[in-house]
XYZ file of C-alpha atoms in Angstrom:
374
model
C -19.667 45.326 -33.554
C -23.050 44.606 -32.761
C -25.261 47.185 -31.904
C -25.749 45.442 -28.336
C -22.267 45.377 -27.529
C -21.602 48.482 -29.276
C -24.090 50.392 -26.757
C -21.923 48.618 -23.620
C -19.237 50.285 -25.433
C -20.393 53.336 -25.369
C -21.304 53.546 -22.024
C -18.328 52.219 -20.784
C -16.931 54.809 -22.556
C -19.616 57.892 -20.654
C -18.196 56.428 -17.462
C -14.671 56.776 -18.384
C -15.009 60.297 -19.156
C -17.196 60.643 -15.659
C -14.243 59.156 -14.119
C -10.878 61.234 -16.015
C -13.197 64.300 -14.929
C -12.908 63.854 -11.329
C -9.474 62.070 -11.329
C -8.084 65.498 -13.017
C -6.874 62.727 -15.613
C -4.304 65.585 -17.387
C -2.757 66.159 -14.409
C -2.886 62.859 -12.801
C 1.003 62.054 -13.253
C 2.184 64.649 -12.162
C 0.120 64.925 -8.922
C 1.497 61.391 -8.011
C 5.017 62.772 -9.159
C 4.809 65.554 -6.126
C 3.609 62.758 -3.680
C 6.160 60.227 -3.755
C 8.508 63.130 -3.821
C 7.071 64.439 -0.139
C 6.682 60.844 0.364
C 11.257 60.246 0.145
C 11.585 63.768 2.313
C 13.412 62.335 5.426
C 11.381 65.019 7.851
C 7.975 63.453 6.462
C 7.348 61.512 9.960
C 8.218 64.457 12.038
C 4.105 65.289 11.975
C 3.003 61.722 12.116
C -0.507 63.016 11.109
C 0.314 64.635 8.325
C 1.951 62.012 7.342
C -0.241 59.607 7.473
C -3.170 62.431 5.524
C -0.107 62.083 2.827
C -0.255 58.827 2.489
C -4.116 58.801 2.510
C -3.806 60.787 -0.377
C -0.656 59.273 -2.193
C -2.801 56.264 -1.769
C -5.564 57.179 -3.459
C -4.694 58.753 -6.413
C -2.562 55.544 -7.167
C -6.070 53.810 -6.816
C -8.031 56.067 -8.746
C -5.068 56.046 -11.715
C -4.815 52.071 -11.453
C -9.015 52.329 -11.877
C -9.400 53.982 -14.214
C -6.320 53.186 -16.635
C -7.769 49.167 -16.255
C -10.933 49.896 -17.398
C -9.908 51.817 -20.120
C -7.418 49.141 -21.077
C -9.925 46.520 -20.656
C -12.184 48.174 -22.497
C -10.380 48.278 -25.933
C -8.360 44.514 -25.465
C -12.361 43.872 -25.539
C -13.183 45.748 -28.442
C -10.347 45.132 -30.353
C -11.128 41.074 -30.207
C -14.703 41.289 -30.960
C -13.558 43.358 -34.108
C -11.210 40.815 -34.699
C -13.477 37.564 -34.064
C -16.297 39.491 -36.711
C -13.206 39.399 -39.368
C -12.227 35.522 -38.591
C -15.811 34.781 -37.892
C -14.534 33.041 -35.322
C -18.243 34.040 -32.886
C -16.973 31.662 -29.650
C -14.433 34.404 -28.820
C -17.202 37.478 -30.212
C -19.231 35.983 -26.919
C -16.407 35.973 -24.671
C -15.192 39.358 -25.525
C -18.901 40.265 -25.432
C -19.762 38.578 -21.784
C -16.072 40.674 -20.854
C -17.991 44.071 -21.813
C -20.669 43.562 -20.336
C -19.155 42.430 -16.874
C -17.059 45.763 -17.105
C -20.188 47.434 -17.993
C -21.489 46.931 -13.935
C -18.013 47.689 -13.053
C -17.312 50.855 -14.697
C -20.933 52.432 -13.457
C -20.038 50.813 -9.206
C -16.509 53.326 -10.150
C -18.061 55.916 -11.299
C -20.667 56.435 -8.743
C -17.854 56.151 -6.400
C -15.254 58.722 -7.961
C -18.087 61.295 -6.786
C -17.448 60.281 -3.135
C -14.736 62.616 -2.288
C -16.050 65.069 -0.207
C -14.388 65.890 3.189
C -16.800 63.788 5.255
C -18.055 61.357 2.172
C -16.501 58.981 4.645
C -17.670 59.313 7.422
C -20.555 57.617 9.491
C -24.114 59.313 9.595
C -26.745 61.144 11.859
C -29.935 60.021 10.103
C -33.419 62.103 11.039
C -36.640 61.356 10.601
C -39.764 63.660 10.810
C -43.582 63.665 10.144
C -44.807 66.248 8.367
C -48.597 67.255 7.162
C -50.803 64.696 7.194
C -51.858 63.610 10.877
C -52.071 59.663 11.095
C -51.075 59.704 7.430
C -47.499 60.626 7.445
C -46.495 59.495 10.772
C -47.061 56.075 8.605
C -45.191 57.403 6.019
C -42.067 58.057 7.820
C -42.276 54.596 9.543
C -42.478 53.158 5.404
C -38.902 56.262 4.970
C -37.246 54.931 7.964
C -37.931 51.097 7.090
C -36.528 51.585 3.324
C -33.589 53.853 4.407
C -32.806 50.501 7.138
C -32.914 48.058 4.265
C -31.179 50.188 2.005
C -28.305 50.496 5.060
C -28.351 46.539 5.972
C -27.954 46.030 1.916
C -24.521 47.775 1.533
C -23.969 46.110 5.080
C -23.943 48.961 7.390
C -25.167 48.694 10.839
C -27.465 51.046 11.980
C -28.400 52.370 15.617
C -31.471 53.885 16.651
C -30.919 57.029 18.408
C -34.081 58.004 19.613
C -38.132 57.319 18.242
C -41.660 58.992 18.708
C -44.125 56.954 17.990
C -47.238 58.513 16.370
C -50.733 58.466 17.890
C -52.884 56.404 15.905
C -49.531 54.613 13.839
C -46.694 54.585 12.616
C -43.533 57.581 14.305
C -43.401 61.076 14.854
C -39.752 61.102 14.314
C -36.944 59.156 14.765
C -32.921 59.564 14.326
C -30.779 56.892 13.479
C -26.588 56.680 13.447
C -25.395 55.002 10.015
C -22.076 53.192 10.392
C -20.059 51.932 7.199
C -17.786 53.955 4.791
C -19.184 56.372 2.653
C -22.393 56.591 4.854
C -22.760 59.874 4.636
C -21.545 60.516 1.068
C -24.500 58.458 0.243
C -27.152 59.248 2.220
C -26.740 63.544 1.780
C -28.444 63.789 -1.293
C -31.510 62.467 1.102
C -32.026 65.575 2.921
C -35.209 67.303 1.892
C -39.283 66.523 1.962
C -40.024 63.404 0.894
C -43.413 62.823 -0.668
C -46.193 60.211 -0.662
C -49.147 59.509 -2.642
C -51.454 56.739 -1.933
C -54.599 54.942 -1.146
C -54.916 55.786 2.152
C -55.263 52.389 4.471
C -56.684 54.967 6.958
C -59.513 56.087 5.392
C -62.746 53.486 5.079
C -63.673 55.898 1.438
C -61.189 54.524 0.245
C -60.032 57.952 -0.968
C -56.009 59.411 -2.082
C -54.100 60.714 0.520
C -50.769 62.873 0.120
C -48.045 62.439 3.020
C -45.725 64.986 3.714
C -42.467 63.830 6.041
C -38.899 65.507 6.075
C -35.322 63.737 6.096
C -32.085 64.978 7.713
C -28.606 64.177 7.201
C -25.566 65.063 9.049
C -22.109 63.294 9.066
C -20.564 61.889 11.959
C -18.063 64.299 13.430
C -14.723 62.221 13.670
C -11.440 62.694 15.647
C -10.536 64.594 13.221
C -12.481 67.354 12.922
C -12.682 69.880 15.997
C -16.134 71.750 16.929
C -16.202 73.935 19.723
C -19.408 74.344 21.559
C -19.181 76.996 24.027
C -21.599 75.067 27.457
C -22.672 79.185 27.738
C -24.964 78.086 24.652
C -26.550 75.012 25.464
C -29.145 73.702 27.387
C -29.117 70.315 29.021
C -32.789 68.636 29.789
C -33.429 64.965 31.179
C -36.793 63.336 30.688
C -39.103 60.041 30.380
C -38.502 59.098 27.136
C -41.489 58.403 24.992
C -42.796 55.699 23.029
C -44.296 52.347 22.962
C -41.391 50.582 24.230
C -40.325 47.010 22.854
C -37.935 46.248 20.593
C -37.385 50.164 18.801
C -38.188 52.073 22.004
C -36.577 52.188 25.722
C -38.911 53.930 27.903
C -36.866 55.097 30.542
C -36.381 58.486 32.520
C -32.531 58.510 30.872
C -33.745 60.627 27.544
C -31.395 63.262 27.203
C -32.334 66.430 25.132
C -29.759 69.259 24.186
C -30.782 72.472 23.270
C -28.331 75.097 21.252
C -29.852 78.431 21.992
C -27.414 80.335 18.835
C -28.975 78.509 16.004
C -32.017 76.765 17.458
C -31.110 72.975 17.283
C -32.522 70.920 19.374
C -31.266 66.731 19.636
C -32.492 64.348 21.614
C -30.616 60.746 22.544
C -32.877 58.308 24.356
C -31.386 54.528 24.350
C -29.306 54.217 26.328
C -28.297 55.573 29.801
C -27.920 59.051 30.872
C -24.160 59.124 30.937
C -24.388 58.045 27.508
C -27.443 59.294 25.916
C -25.380 62.514 27.164
C -22.477 61.794 25.089
C -24.355 60.907 22.136
C -26.986 64.061 21.815
C -23.332 66.197 21.990
C -21.791 64.394 18.610
C -24.996 64.899 17.172
C -25.014 68.310 17.926
C -21.647 68.843 16.567
C -22.637 67.304 13.581
C -25.146 69.199 12.915
C -22.970 72.584 13.687
C -20.604 70.760 11.618
C -22.975 70.267 8.333
C -24.137 73.785 8.628
C -19.797 74.904 8.111
C -19.664 72.568 5.295
C -23.443 73.877 3.870
C -20.983 77.825 4.546
C -18.130 76.797 2.570
C -20.736 75.239 -0.622
C -22.010 78.790 -0.340
C -25.612 77.697 0.005
C -27.117 80.910 0.306
C -28.743 79.655 3.677
C -27.832 77.130 6.679
C -29.177 73.196 6.436
C -31.521 73.914 9.270
C -32.687 77.011 7.810
C -33.437 76.096 3.906
C -34.795 72.404 4.823
C -38.007 74.198 4.839
C -41.611 72.088 5.972
C -42.725 69.306 5.298
C -45.547 70.401 3.060
C -46.433 71.223 -0.149
C -43.624 73.447 -2.358
C -40.439 71.994 -0.581
C -40.161 68.244 -1.746
C -37.561 67.048 -3.494
C -38.968 63.676 -4.238
C -42.634 62.419 -5.200
C -43.611 58.364 -4.660
C -46.679 57.604 -5.751
C -48.638 54.996 -5.231
C -51.942 55.533 -6.824
C -53.194 56.162 -9.351
C -50.016 54.872 -11.232
C -46.941 53.744 -9.699
C -43.657 56.005 -9.646
C -40.800 57.639 -8.107
C -39.455 60.771 -9.299
C -36.687 62.994 -8.243
C -37.590 66.437 -8.538
C -34.106 67.714 -8.867
C -32.271 65.072 -11.654
C -35.858 63.938 -13.106
C -34.471 60.298 -12.257
C -37.677 58.490 -11.833
C -38.166 54.468 -11.728
C -41.842 52.406 -11.781
C -40.154 50.171 -9.474
C -41.719 51.410 -6.547
C -41.414 48.030 -4.649
C -38.018 48.117 -5.133
C -37.226 51.540 -3.682
C -39.070 51.406 -0.635
C -37.418 48.033 0.014
C -34.265 49.713 -0.084
C -33.296 49.929 -3.784
C -32.087 53.646 -3.725
C -28.711 53.469 -5.575
C -29.990 54.857 -8.740
C -31.420 57.722 -7.040
C -28.680 58.627 -4.723
C -26.594 58.011 -8.057
C -27.856 60.335 -10.190
C -28.422 63.480 -7.585
C -24.298 62.685 -7.042
C -24.116 63.553 -10.311
C -25.550 65.967 -10.887
C -23.669 67.397 -7.835
C -20.469 67.716 -10.152
C -21.049 69.422 -12.108
C -24.846 71.240 -12.120
C -25.873 68.838 -14.923
C -28.221 65.789 -14.620
C -25.885 62.761 -15.347
C -26.873 62.332 -19.476
C -26.324 66.178 -19.709
C -23.005 65.698 -17.915
C -22.197 62.927 -20.234
C -23.085 64.875 -22.914
C -26.770 63.517 -24.027
């Protein structure tokens, strides 16, 4: 095969390797047989919730096997067509098969990323919190840029975005904002964004046009659904109502209905200021439960510190990603070393590459290239 076609085939093969790893392909058939045997149990529907979960898990396994087998077979078929076409000097067949390989490569890469979203809460909606850090007005402006970036990303995914609360900066931007992002796998995608984001640029607020560094922290929590029980003792919380702050207009509702809930055992504080007082109380309580659930998820993952303790201050030494606009153009994730010079694209919401590299890292503690044996 020509070098380009061979490289495409090799890339599909690497995607298949990671799909096989997530599927545990050697035991997949046996696990499906076990599911099928349990489905035939006449007592299955005595417990409807357990039965529904079993059926969902079985279907997920069926889909994963079908995806893996389908890509593997399509790769084999097209490679064989290319080889036969080259032997017979039928370059029309070769060209068609090479085009099919390119389409398959895109499909395989997408399925590879989707296969990484199999955590307990990955399919859930998510809360996204953005808080400006060191840098004053610069940081507040950077926080608003990040908010726009995530909203653009969510829109491209077809997700809905609902502003929960917002505090405007004194001169520009925002001090903080909280959003609920709804859509399949919203939390699974966004969970990798928790941490401090660093911006380096020529300041639009500096008349001397000097280069400035700004920091903003991002925190992500899954929305707790009805299948997840989180108990909150009323004696552990304080509920305050107050007049929400902000500039008003499209994004901020300056009414007296804002609600703040403080959870004394953890020090977690959540707010909502976009609806009626009753609705705000419900929204804030759900946000609190999501924060507590995130802590529980982190404990199960054997993290050393709870998420609200290890997030760190939004400043030097705690960043997960750098966005450099001056003196050169580069976005680099410091956990995976994934980098791109398309800073405009990233700030316009093209984040799947950065997120995918972090998801792959979480699979085995390796970078995507290392996980693939490069």
